[in-house]
Coordinates of C-alpha atoms and ligand atoms in Angstrom, one line a residue:
M1 CA 32.5 -10.1 -15.8
R2 CA 30.9 -7.8 -18.3
M3 CA 27.4 -6.1 -18.6
V4 CA 27.1 -7.1 -22.5
D5 CA 27.9 -10.6 -21.7
I6 CA 24.8 -10.7 -18.6
I7 CA 22.1 -8.6 -21.5
E8 CA 22.8 -10.9 -24.4
K9 CA 22.0 -14.4 -21.5
K10 CA 18.6 -12.9 -20.4
K11 CA 18.2 -11.7 -24.6
L12 CA 18.5 -15.2 -24.9
G13 CA 16.0 -16.5 -22.0
Q14 CA 18.8 -17.9 -19.8
T15 CA 18.9 -17.9 -16.2
L16 CA 20.7 -15.0 -14.5
D17 CA 23.5 -16.5 -11.4
K18 CA 23.4 -15.0 -8.1
E19 CA 26.8 -13.3 -8.9
E20 CA 25.4 -11.8 -12.4
L21 CA 22.8 -9.9 -10.7
R22 CA 24.4 -9.0 -8.1
F23 CA 27.1 -7.4 -10.8
F24 CA 24.5 -5.7 -12.5
V25 CA 22.9 -4.6 -9.5
D26 CA 25.8 -3.1 -7.8
G27 CA 27.6 -1.5 -10.4
Y28 CA 24.4 0.1 -11.5
T29 CA 24.1 1.4 -7.7
A30 CA 27.3 2.6 -7.9
G31 CA 27.2 4.5 -11.3
T32 CA 29.7 2.3 -13.3
I33 CA 26.9 0.8 -15.4
P34 CA 25.2 2.9 -18.0
D35 CA 21.3 3.7 -18.3
Y36 CA 21.6 2.2 -21.4
Q37 CA 22.9 -1.4 -20.3
A38 CA 20.6 -1.2 -17.5
S39 CA 17.6 -0.3 -19.6
A40 CA 18.3 -3.0 -21.9
L41 CA 18.4 -5.7 -19.5
L42 CA 15.3 -5.0 -17.6
M43 CA 13.6 -5.2 -21.2
A44 CA 15.2 -8.6 -21.3
I45 CA 14.2 -9.1 -18.1
R46 CA 10.7 -7.9 -19.0
L47 CA 10.3 -9.9 -22.1
M48 CA 11.9 -13.2 -21.3
G49 CA 11.0 -13.5 -17.5
M50 CA 13.2 -14.3 -14.5
D51 CA 12.6 -17.6 -12.3
S52 CA 11.8 -17.6 -8.7
A53 CA 15.7 -18.2 -8.0
E54 CA 17.1 -15.5 -10.1
T55 CA 14.0 -13.1 -8.8
A56 CA 15.2 -14.0 -5.1
A57 CA 18.8 -13.2 -5.9
L58 CA 17.7 -9.8 -7.6
T59 CA 15.9 -9.6 -4.5
M60 CA 18.9 -9.9 -2.0
A61 CA 20.9 -8.0 -4.1
M62 CA 18.6 -4.6 -4.3
A63 CA 18.3 -5.2 -0.6
Q64 CA 21.8 -5.0 0.5
S65 CA 22.4 -2.3 -2.1
G66 CA 22.1 0.3 0.9
E67 CA 21.4 0.5 4.7
Q68 CA 19.6 -2.2 6.2
S69 CA 17.3 -1.6 9.5
D70 CA 18.7 -3.8 11.9
L71 CA 15.8 -4.1 14.5
S72 CA 17.3 -6.5 17.1
A73 CA 17.1 -3.5 19.8
I74 CA 13.6 -4.1 19.7
P75 CA 12.4 -7.8 21.2
G76 CA 9.5 -10.3 20.1
I77 CA 9.0 -11.0 16.6
K78 CA 8.7 -7.9 14.4
V79 CA 6.2 -8.4 11.9
D80 CA 5.5 -5.8 8.5
K81 CA 2.4 -5.6 6.4
H82 CA 2.5 -4.0 3.2
S83 CA -0.4 -3.4 0.5
T84 CA 0.6 -2.9 -2.9
G85 CA -1.4 0.2 -3.4
G86 CA -5.1 1.3 -3.9
V87 CA -7.4 3.7 -3.3
G88 CA -9.1 4.9 0.3
D89 CA -6.7 2.3 1.9
K90 CA -6.6 2.9 4.8
T91 CA -5.9 -0.2 7.0
T92 CA -1.7 0.3 8.0
L93 CA -3.5 3.1 10.6
V94 CA -5.6 0.4 11.9
V95 CA -3.5 -2.8 12.0
G96 CA -0.5 -1.5 13.3
P97 CA -2.3 -0.2 16.5
M98 CA -4.4 -3.8 16.4
A99 CA -1.1 -5.5 16.4
A100 CA 0.5 -3.9 19.4
A101 CA -2.6 -4.1 21.5
C102 CA -2.2 -8.0 21.0
G103 CA 1.4 -7.0 21.9
V104 CA 3.6 -7.8 18.0
P105 CA 6.0 -4.9 18.0
V106 CA 5.5 -2.9 14.6
A107 CA 8.0 -1.0 13.0
K108 CA 7.1 0.3 10.1
M109 CA 8.5 2.6 7.6
S110 CA 6.1 3.5 4.8
G111 CA 6.2 5.4 1.4
R112 CA 4.3 9.1 0.4
G113 CA 1.0 8.6 -2.3
L114 CA 2.0 8.9 -6.0
G115 CA -0.8 9.1 -9.0
H116 CA -4.1 7.3 -7.9
T117 CA -3.1 6.3 -4.9
G118 CA -2.2 7.2 -1.1
G119 CA 0.6 6.5 0.8
T120 CA 0.5 6.2 4.5
L121 CA 2.7 9.0 5.9
D122 CA 0.4 12.1 3.9
K123 CA -1.9 10.7 5.8
L124 CA -0.6 10.9 9.4
E125 CA 0.8 14.4 8.4
S126 CA -2.9 15.1 8.3
I127 CA -2.7 15.0 12.1
P128 CA -1.6 18.7 13.4
G129 CA 2.1 18.1 14.8
F130 CA 3.0 14.7 13.5
Q131 CA 6.4 14.0 13.2
I132 CA 7.2 10.9 10.7
S133 CA 11.1 11.7 10.3
L134 CA 12.4 10.4 13.9
P135 CA 16.1 9.7 15.2
K136 CA 16.4 5.9 15.1
E137 CA 17.1 5.7 18.8
R138 CA 13.7 6.9 19.4
F139 CA 11.9 5.1 16.9
F140 CA 12.8 1.6 18.9
D141 CA 11.7 4.0 21.9
I142 CA 8.2 4.1 20.8
V143 CA 8.0 0.5 19.2
N144 CA 9.1 -0.3 22.7
T145 CA 6.8 1.7 25.3
V146 CA 3.9 1.7 23.0
G147 CA 4.4 -1.4 20.3
F148 CA 3.8 0.6 16.9
S149 CA 5.5 3.3 15.4
L150 CA 5.4 4.5 11.7
I151 CA 8.1 6.9 9.6
G152 CA 9.1 7.8 6.6
Q153 CA 11.8 5.3 4.9
T154 CA 15.2 6.7 5.1
G155 CA 17.3 7.6 2.5
N156 CA 19.4 4.9 1.6
L157 CA 17.3 2.0 1.9
A158 CA 17.5 -0.1 -1.0
P159 CA 18.7 2.5 -3.5
A160 CA 19.3 -0.1 -6.1
D161 CA 14.9 -0.2 -6.5
K162 CA 15.3 3.8 -6.5
K163 CA 17.4 4.0 -9.4
L164 CA 16.0 1.2 -11.2
Y165 CA 12.1 2.2 -10.6
A166 CA 13.0 5.5 -12.4
L167 CA 14.9 3.7 -15.2
R168 CA 11.6 1.1 -15.2
D169 CA 9.2 4.4 -15.0
V170 CA 10.6 6.0 -18.1
T171 CA 11.6 2.8 -20.2
A172 CA 8.1 0.7 -20.2
T173 CA 9.3 -2.0 -17.8
V174 CA 7.4 -1.2 -14.9
D175 CA 4.9 -4.1 -15.6
S176 CA 7.2 -6.8 -15.3
L177 CA 6.2 -9.3 -12.5
P178 CA 9.9 -10.3 -11.1
L179 CA 10.4 -6.4 -11.2
I180 CA 7.5 -5.3 -9.3
A181 CA 8.6 -8.8 -7.0
S182 CA 11.8 -7.6 -6.1
S183 CA 11.7 -3.7 -6.2
I184 CA 8.5 -4.1 -3.5
M185 CA 10.5 -7.1 -1.4
S186 CA 14.1 -5.4 -1.5
K187 CA 12.3 -2.6 0.3
K188 CA 10.6 -4.9 2.9
L189 CA 13.6 -7.2 3.5
A190 CA 16.1 -4.1 3.9
S191 CA 13.4 -2.9 6.7
G192 CA 14.4 -5.6 8.6
A193 CA 11.0 -7.0 9.9
D194 CA 11.2 -10.8 11.1
A195 CA 7.8 -11.9 9.1
I196 CA 5.8 -10.0 6.2
V197 CA 1.9 -10.1 5.5
L198 CA 1.5 -8.9 1.9
D199 CA -2.0 -7.1 1.1
V200 CA -1.8 -7.8 -2.8
K201 CA -4.5 -5.5 -4.5
A202 CA -6.7 -6.8 -7.3
G203 CA -9.2 -4.8 -9.3
S204 CA -9.7 -1.5 -10.8
G205 CA -7.7 0.1 -8.2
A206 CA -4.9 -2.0 -8.4
F207 CA -1.6 -2.3 -10.0
M208 CA -2.6 -5.7 -10.6
K209 CA -5.7 -5.8 -12.3
T210 CA -6.8 -9.5 -12.0
V211 CA -7.3 -11.4 -9.8
E212 CA -4.9 -14.0 -11.4
D213 CA -2.0 -11.7 -12.3
A214 CA -2.3 -10.4 -8.6
Y215 CA -2.0 -14.4 -7.0
R216 CA 0.9 -14.9 -9.2
L217 CA 2.6 -11.7 -7.5
A218 CA 1.4 -12.3 -4.5
E219 CA 2.7 -16.1 -4.8
E220 CA 6.5 -14.4 -6.4
M221 CA 6.5 -12.3 -3.1
V222 CA 5.5 -15.3 -0.6
A223 CA 8.7 -17.4 -2.5
I224 CA 11.0 -14.2 -2.1
G225 CA 10.4 -14.1 1.9
R226 CA 11.0 -17.7 1.8
H227 CA 14.7 -17.7 0.5
A228 CA 15.4 -14.7 2.3
G229 CA 13.9 -16.2 5.6
R230 CA 11.2 -14.3 5.9
N231 CA 8.0 -15.8 7.5
T232 CA 5.7 -14.4 4.3
V233 CA 2.1 -14.5 3.4
A234 CA -0.3 -12.9 1.5
L235 CA -3.6 -12.0 1.0
V236 CA -5.1 -11.3 -2.3
T237 CA -8.0 -8.9 -1.8
N238 CA -10.7 -6.7 -3.6
M239 CA -10.0 -3.6 -5.0
D240 CA -12.8 -3.0 -7.6
Q241 CA -13.9 -0.1 -5.5
P242 CA -12.4 1.9 -2.8
L243 CA -12.1 0.3 0.9
G244 CA -14.4 1.7 3.2
R245 CA -15.9 4.8 2.2
A246 CA -13.3 8.1 2.7
V247 CA -10.7 8.9 -0.2
G248 CA -8.2 11.4 0.8
N249 CA -5.9 12.3 4.3
S250 CA -7.5 13.1 6.9
L251 CA -10.9 11.8 5.9
E252 CA -9.2 8.5 5.8
V253 CA -7.5 9.0 9.0
I254 CA -10.8 10.2 10.5
E255 CA -12.4 6.8 8.6
A256 CA -9.2 4.9 11.1
I257 CA -10.3 6.2 14.1
D258 CA -13.7 5.0 13.5
T259 CA -12.7 1.9 12.9
L260 CA -10.4 1.6 15.9
K261 CA -13.7 2.5 17.7
G262 CA -15.7 -0.1 16.4
E263 CA -17.6 2.3 13.8
G264 CA -15.9 1.7 11.2
P265 CA -17.4 0.4 7.4
S266 CA -17.7 -3.1 7.2
D267 CA -15.3 -4.0 4.3
S268 CA -12.7 -1.8 6.2
T269 CA -13.2 -3.3 9.5
D270 CA -13.0 -7.1 8.4
L271 CA -10.2 -6.7 6.0
C272 CA -8.3 -5.2 8.7
I273 CA -9.4 -7.8 11.1
E274 CA -8.1 -10.4 8.8
L275 CA -4.6 -8.6 8.3
A276 CA -4.0 -8.0 11.9
A277 CA -5.2 -12.0 12.7
N278 CA -2.2 -12.9 10.0
M279 CA 0.1 -10.4 11.7
L280 CA -0.8 -12.2 15.0
F281 CA -0.7 -15.5 13.4
L282 CA 3.1 -14.5 12.1
A283 CA 4.4 -13.3 15.7
G284 CA 3.1 -16.7 17.2
K285 CA 0.2 -15.6 18.8
G286 CA -1.7 -18.7 18.3
S287 CA -4.4 -20.5 16.0
M288 CA -5.9 -18.3 12.8
D289 CA -9.1 -18.3 14.3
S290 CA -7.4 -17.8 18.0
C291 CA -5.9 -14.5 16.3
R292 CA -8.9 -13.6 15.0
T293 CA -10.6 -13.2 17.8
Q294 CA -7.8 -11.4 19.7
A295 CA -7.3 -9.2 16.6
A296 CA -11.5 -8.5 16.6
A297 CA -10.7 -7.9 20.8
S298 CA -8.6 -5.3 19.9
L299 CA -11.1 -3.2 18.6
G300 CA -14.1 -4.1 20.8
N301 CA -12.0 -3.3 24.1
G302 CA -10.4 -0.1 22.7
S303 CA -7.2 -1.1 23.1
A304 CA -6.3 0.0 19.5
L305 CA -7.4 3.1 19.7
Q306 CA -5.6 3.7 22.9
K307 CA -2.2 2.4 21.1
F308 CA -2.9 4.8 18.3
R309 CA -3.7 7.9 20.7
E310 CA -0.1 7.2 22.7
M311 CA 1.2 6.6 19.3
I312 CA 0.1 10.2 17.9
A313 CA 1.3 11.8 21.2
A314 CA 4.7 9.9 20.9
Q315 CA 5.1 11.7 17.5
G316 CA 4.5 14.9 18.6
G317 CA 0.7 14.8 17.2
D318 CA -2.8 16.1 18.5
P319 CA -4.1 13.2 20.5
A320 CA -7.3 15.4 20.4
V321 CA -7.9 14.3 17.0
I322 CA -9.3 11.1 18.4
D323 CA -12.1 12.6 20.4
D324 CA -12.6 15.7 17.8
Y325 CA -12.5 15.8 14.3
G326 CA -12.9 19.6 14.2
V327 CA -9.0 19.9 15.0
F328 CA -8.0 18.1 11.8
P329 CA -7.8 20.7 8.2
Q330 CA -10.4 21.9 7.0
A331 CA -11.5 21.7 3.6
S332 CA -13.2 25.3 2.9
V333 CA -14.8 23.8 -0.4
V334 CA -18.0 20.9 0.4
Q335 CA -19.8 19.6 -2.9
P336 CA -22.1 17.3 -3.2
V337 CA -22.5 15.0 -5.9
Y338 CA -25.9 13.4 -7.1
A339 CA -26.8 10.5 -8.9
R340 CA -28.1 11.2 -12.9
D341 CA -29.6 8.3 -13.6
R342 CA -30.9 5.3 -11.4
G343 CA -29.9 1.5 -11.1
Y344 CA -27.5 -0.5 -9.2
V345 CA -23.8 0.6 -8.3
S346 CA -22.9 -2.5 -10.7
R347 CA -19.1 -1.4 -10.8
M348 CA -16.3 1.1 -9.8
E349 CA -14.1 2.6 -12.0
T350 CA -11.9 2.7 -8.9
Q351 CA -8.3 4.2 -10.3
L352 CA -10.9 7.4 -11.9
C353 CA -12.2 7.6 -8.2
G354 CA -8.6 8.2 -6.7
T355 CA -7.9 10.3 -9.8
A356 CA -10.9 12.3 -8.7
A357 CA -9.4 13.1 -5.6
M358 CA -5.9 13.9 -6.2
V359 CA -7.4 16.3 -8.6
L360 CA -8.9 17.7 -5.5
G361 CA -6.0 18.3 -4.5
A362 CA -5.5 14.6 -2.0
G363 CA -2.7 13.0 -4.1
R364 CA 0.1 14.3 -5.9
A365 CA 0.3 14.0 -10.3
T366 CA 4.6 14.2 -9.5
K367 CA 6.7 13.5 -6.7
E368 CA 7.2 17.1 -6.5
E369 CA 3.3 19.1 -5.8
T370 CA 2.4 18.9 -2.6
I371 CA -0.9 18.0 -0.7
D372 CA -4.1 18.8 0.7
H373 CA -4.4 17.1 3.7
S374 CA -8.7 18.2 3.8
A375 CA -9.0 17.3 0.5
G376 CA -10.9 14.0 -0.8
I377 CA -14.3 12.3 -1.4
L378 CA -16.7 10.4 1.1
L379 CA -18.7 7.6 -0.9
A380 CA -22.3 7.6 -0.1
V381 CA -23.0 4.5 -2.0
K382 CA -20.8 0.8 -2.4
T383 CA -21.0 -1.8 -5.4
G384 CA -24.8 -3.6 -5.0
D385 CA -26.3 -0.4 -3.5
Y386 CA -29.6 1.0 -5.3
V387 CA -29.7 4.5 -6.5
E388 CA -32.4 7.1 -7.1
Q389 CA -31.5 9.7 -9.6
G390 CA -30.9 12.4 -7.8
Q391 CA -29.5 10.5 -4.6
L392 CA -26.9 11.3 -2.6
L393 CA -23.4 9.5 -4.4
A394 CA -20.4 11.0 -2.7
T395 CA -19.3 14.8 -1.0
L396 CA -16.1 16.5 -2.2
Y397 CA -14.0 18.2 -0.2
T398 CA -11.2 20.5 -1.5
N399 CA -9.7 23.9 -1.3
K400 CA -10.0 24.5 -5.2
Q401 CA -13.2 25.5 -6.8
A402 CA -11.6 25.6 -10.1
A403 CA -10.9 21.7 -9.8
L404 CA -14.6 20.6 -9.0
S405 CA -16.3 20.5 -12.4
E406 CA -13.4 18.1 -13.7
A407 CA -13.5 16.4 -10.2
E408 CA -17.0 15.1 -10.1
D409 CA -16.6 14.3 -14.3
L410 CA -14.7 11.8 -12.9
L411 CA -16.1 10.7 -9.8
Q412 CA -19.7 10.4 -12.1
K413 CA -17.7 8.4 -14.6
S414 CA -16.1 6.1 -11.3
I415 CA -19.6 4.9 -10.3
V416 CA -21.5 2.9 -12.8
L417 CA -24.7 1.9 -12.5
S418 CA -26.4 -0.6 -14.1
R419 CA -30.4 -2.1 -14.0
I420 CA -29.0 -5.4 -13.2
K421 CA -28.3 -5.7 -9.8
P422 CA -24.2 -7.5 -9.7
Q423 CA -22.8 -10.4 -7.7
V424 CA -21.2 -9.8 -4.9
Q425 CA -17.5 -9.8 -4.9
P426 CA -15.5 -11.7 -1.7
L427 CA -13.0 -8.7 -0.1
V428 CA -10.7 -11.7 0.2
Y429 CA -9.8 -13.9 -2.6
G430 CA -7.4 -15.9 -0.6
R431 CA -4.3 -16.8 1.1
V432 CA -0.6 -17.5 -0.2
E433 CA 1.7 -18.8 2.1
A434 CA 5.2 -20.7 1.8
E435 CA 4.5 -24.7 0.8
Ligands
URA1 N1 5.7 -0.6 -6.2 C1 6.6 -0.9 -5.6 O1 7.6 -0.2 -5.1 N2 7.2 -1.3 -6.7 C2 7.3 -1.7 -8.0 O2 7.8 -2.1 -9.1 C3 5.6 -1.4 -7.9 C4 5.0 -0.8 -7.4

């Protein structure tokens, strides 16, 4: 088999078979296929597309390109939850403990944040002492005793994706539906869960800016899950404004704890109940209605909060953070931002809000940067609220005085005021499941 023939075939819009896709993935991972040929194929895929069978075959080859987690030492149906990334999305910190409290084991591997989106590992590391690197045996032990553990992705999980993603980044081939779907799902399949709940975000803070594109991505990923024999459902959800009110690592953990105490913002709480209910449903815990009731009860009766407390302690963190938010690292500069005009918050440029948090120190512009766990934004307004001139819009937290004016400018731009009351958008646009 020759790589040039595979490129030629895709250039002409023909369908690649399993063997050809595996030849490409294995060869590129091993270094026997050079970047220039891989780039040419990626661009051909970006321009000509791939059908569902091709996308599934590419995903399987990528998932099998390195180590694959074997979770069989954990009894029960293991369910994973994955979000395609947004601003203020702290749902993993809430739904993991909720599922565990309802008897569904969650053995989760997460990534770090980059650019305007946050990463769950960074959020958890704002808890003093919390360890995200654990030996496999300890990880399994915590899932078996507590029901929920979360660690960093191991170095060799889907290495093909790591190489291909870096190449896509510099060859203008990131925005390809089959390449995004295969990239996300290869890591999910390699992580070893039996069932997967996907939260596909749509809107100004998401990868997919329109609901239609988010649906297409959701359908593609659910089809891959079905091909791979993993029960998969996707929710298409609203990322036209940050989820909840907190953006930034320790601020988001505090909001997650508030949510586990039943005192969180309503949008974040509702989405967590919906996601956790879908996890319970895939684990066979009853009808969707019954799963919603069980999920909500885990917040109401304190059992999910207790799971989070146990998980923090098991991973070396200080569980005192649950009762005393003063234990988190504190920002030295706290600056209110006031409205320059009056009107309804008609929409939010959510990505700008995420970028403002990054500028304050909450995120990384490049992979190498370190982050400030105390930095971020607490929003005082949500879309649809009416604000008077001079009213508090948000509070900025940072240790970088010099970053304040740029961050404030970005935040002011991200909150769009209008004299016309906006229509309320749904939080969950819909649900995609295998036929
Ligand atoms: N997230 C991923 O992991 N891969 C993509 O291609 C896009 C978003």
